[in-house]
Coordinates of C-alpha atoms in Angstrom, one line a residue:
M89 CA 0.0 0.0 0.0
K90 CA 2.8 2.4 0.9
R91 CA 4.5 1.5 -2.4
I92 CA 1.4 2.5 -4.4
L93 CA 1.2 5.8 -2.5
I94 CA 4.9 6.6 -3.2
V95 CA 4.6 5.7 -6.9
G96 CA 1.4 7.9 -7.2
L97 CA 3.1 10.8 -5.3
V98 CA 6.2 10.5 -7.7
I99 CA 3.9 10.6 -10.7
L100 CA 2.0 13.6 -9.4
V101 CA 5.2 15.5 -8.6
T102 CA 6.7 14.7 -12.0
A103 CA 3.5 15.7 -13.8
G104 CA 3.4 19.0 -11.8
L105 CA 7.0 19.8 -12.6
L106 CA 6.4 19.0 -16.3
I107 CA 3.4 21.3 -16.4
A108 CA 5.3 24.1 -14.6
I109 CA 8.2 23.9 -17.1
L110 CA 5.8 24.0 -20.1
L111 CA 4.0 27.0 -18.7
F112 CA 7.3 28.8 -18.0
V113 CA 8.6 28.2 -21.5
A114 CA 5.3 29.3 -23.1
N115 CA 5.2 32.5 -21.0
R116 CA 8.8 33.3 -21.8
K117 CA 8.1 33.1 -25.6
T118 CA 5.1 35.4 -25.2
N119 CA 7.1 38.0 -23.3
N120 CA 9.9 37.9 -25.8
S121 CA 7.6 38.5 -28.8
E122 CA 5.9 41.4 -27.0
Q123 CA 9.3 43.0 -26.2
N124 CA 10.4 42.7 -29.8
V125 CA 7.3 44.6 -31.0
E126 CA 7.8 47.3 -28.4
N127 CA 11.5 47.7 -29.3
A128 CA 11.0 47.6 -33.1
P129 CA 11.9 50.8 -34.9
V130 CA 9.1 52.9 -36.3
V131 CA 9.3 53.0 -40.1
E132 CA 7.6 55.9 -41.9
E133 CA 6.3 55.0 -45.3
E134 CA 7.4 57.3 -48.1
K135 CA 5.8 57.3 -51.5
V136 CA 8.4 57.2 -54.2
E137 CA 7.8 57.2 -57.9
P138 CA 10.5 54.9 -59.3
F139 CA 10.6 56.6 -62.7
P140 CA 9.2 60.1 -62.3
D141 CA 10.7 61.4 -65.6
D142 CA 10.1 58.2 -67.7
L143 CA 6.4 57.2 -67.5
D144 CA 6.7 54.2 -69.8
R145 CA 10.0 53.0 -68.2
D146 CA 11.6 52.4 -71.6
G147 CA 14.8 54.2 -70.6
I148 CA 14.1 57.4 -72.6
L149 CA 13.1 60.5 -70.6
D150 CA 9.7 61.9 -71.4
V151 CA 11.2 65.2 -72.5
E152 CA 13.4 63.3 -75.1
E153 CA 10.4 61.2 -76.2
E154 CA 8.5 64.4 -77.0
K155 CA 11.4 65.6 -79.2
L156 CA 11.6 62.2 -80.9
G157 CA 7.9 61.9 -81.5
T158 CA 7.6 58.6 -79.5
S159 CA 5.0 57.9 -76.8
N160 CA 5.8 58.4 -73.2
K161 CA 3.0 56.1 -72.3
E162 CA 4.1 53.0 -74.4
F163 CA 7.6 51.6 -74.2
D164 CA 7.1 50.4 -77.8
T165 CA 5.5 53.2 -79.7
D166 CA 5.1 51.4 -83.0
G167 CA 4.1 48.0 -81.4
D168 CA 6.7 46.0 -83.4
G169 CA 8.0 44.2 -80.3
L170 CA 11.1 46.3 -79.8
S171 CA 11.4 49.0 -77.2
D172 CA 11.9 52.5 -78.4
K173 CA 15.3 52.6 -76.6
I174 CA 16.5 49.5 -78.4
E175 CA 15.3 50.8 -81.8
I176 CA 17.1 54.1 -81.3
E177 CA 20.3 53.2 -79.5
V178 CA 21.1 49.7 -80.7
L179 CA 19.4 48.9 -84.0
G180 CA 19.0 52.4 -85.5
T181 CA 15.5 51.6 -86.7
D182 CA 12.5 54.0 -86.6
P183 CA 10.6 53.6 -83.3
T184 CA 7.5 55.2 -84.8
N185 CA 7.4 52.8 -87.8
P186 CA 6.8 49.1 -87.1
D187 CA 8.4 48.1 -90.5
T188 CA 11.4 50.4 -90.9
D189 CA 12.6 48.9 -94.3
G190 CA 9.0 48.5 -95.7
D191 CA 9.4 44.8 -96.6
G192 CA 6.2 43.7 -94.9
F193 CA 7.7 42.2 -91.8
A194 CA 7.7 44.0 -88.4
D195 CA 11.1 45.1 -87.1
G196 CA 10.7 42.9 -84.0
Y197 CA 9.9 39.8 -86.1
E198 CA 13.0 40.4 -88.3
V199 CA 15.3 40.8 -85.3
L200 CA 13.8 37.6 -83.8
K201 CA 14.4 35.6 -86.9
G202 CA 17.9 37.1 -87.4
F203 CA 17.2 39.4 -90.4
N204 CA 18.2 43.0 -90.8
P205 CA 15.2 45.3 -89.9
K206 CA 16.8 48.2 -91.9
G207 CA 17.2 46.4 -95.2
E208 CA 18.2 43.2 -96.9
G209 CA 20.2 40.4 -95.3
N210 CA 20.9 39.1 -91.9
I211 CA 21.9 41.1 -88.8

């Protein structure tokens, strides 16, 4: 009989200690997360326009597009699949004409297939 009481008492004490440890750990995690929120720096949001002078984000400033006759709302004014900047700075094609050489194929298609968009032959 004494043996059963001692075993029961040991089980109760062990269970009590286990519950106390679990509650301590859970409470500690809660306190740490509250402290982190309280100590976190306050960040003020600032609205920034990433491309204030280039609405269509084609790499050509809106002022320059007005001079060139290209659209500041479309990165590909003529819709041929090439950006205005690529047509002007790399290929030398007309960014306002989808078929610079007039052969019936759009400049973007010709470049994609390896042909010269400014005339006969390959690039």
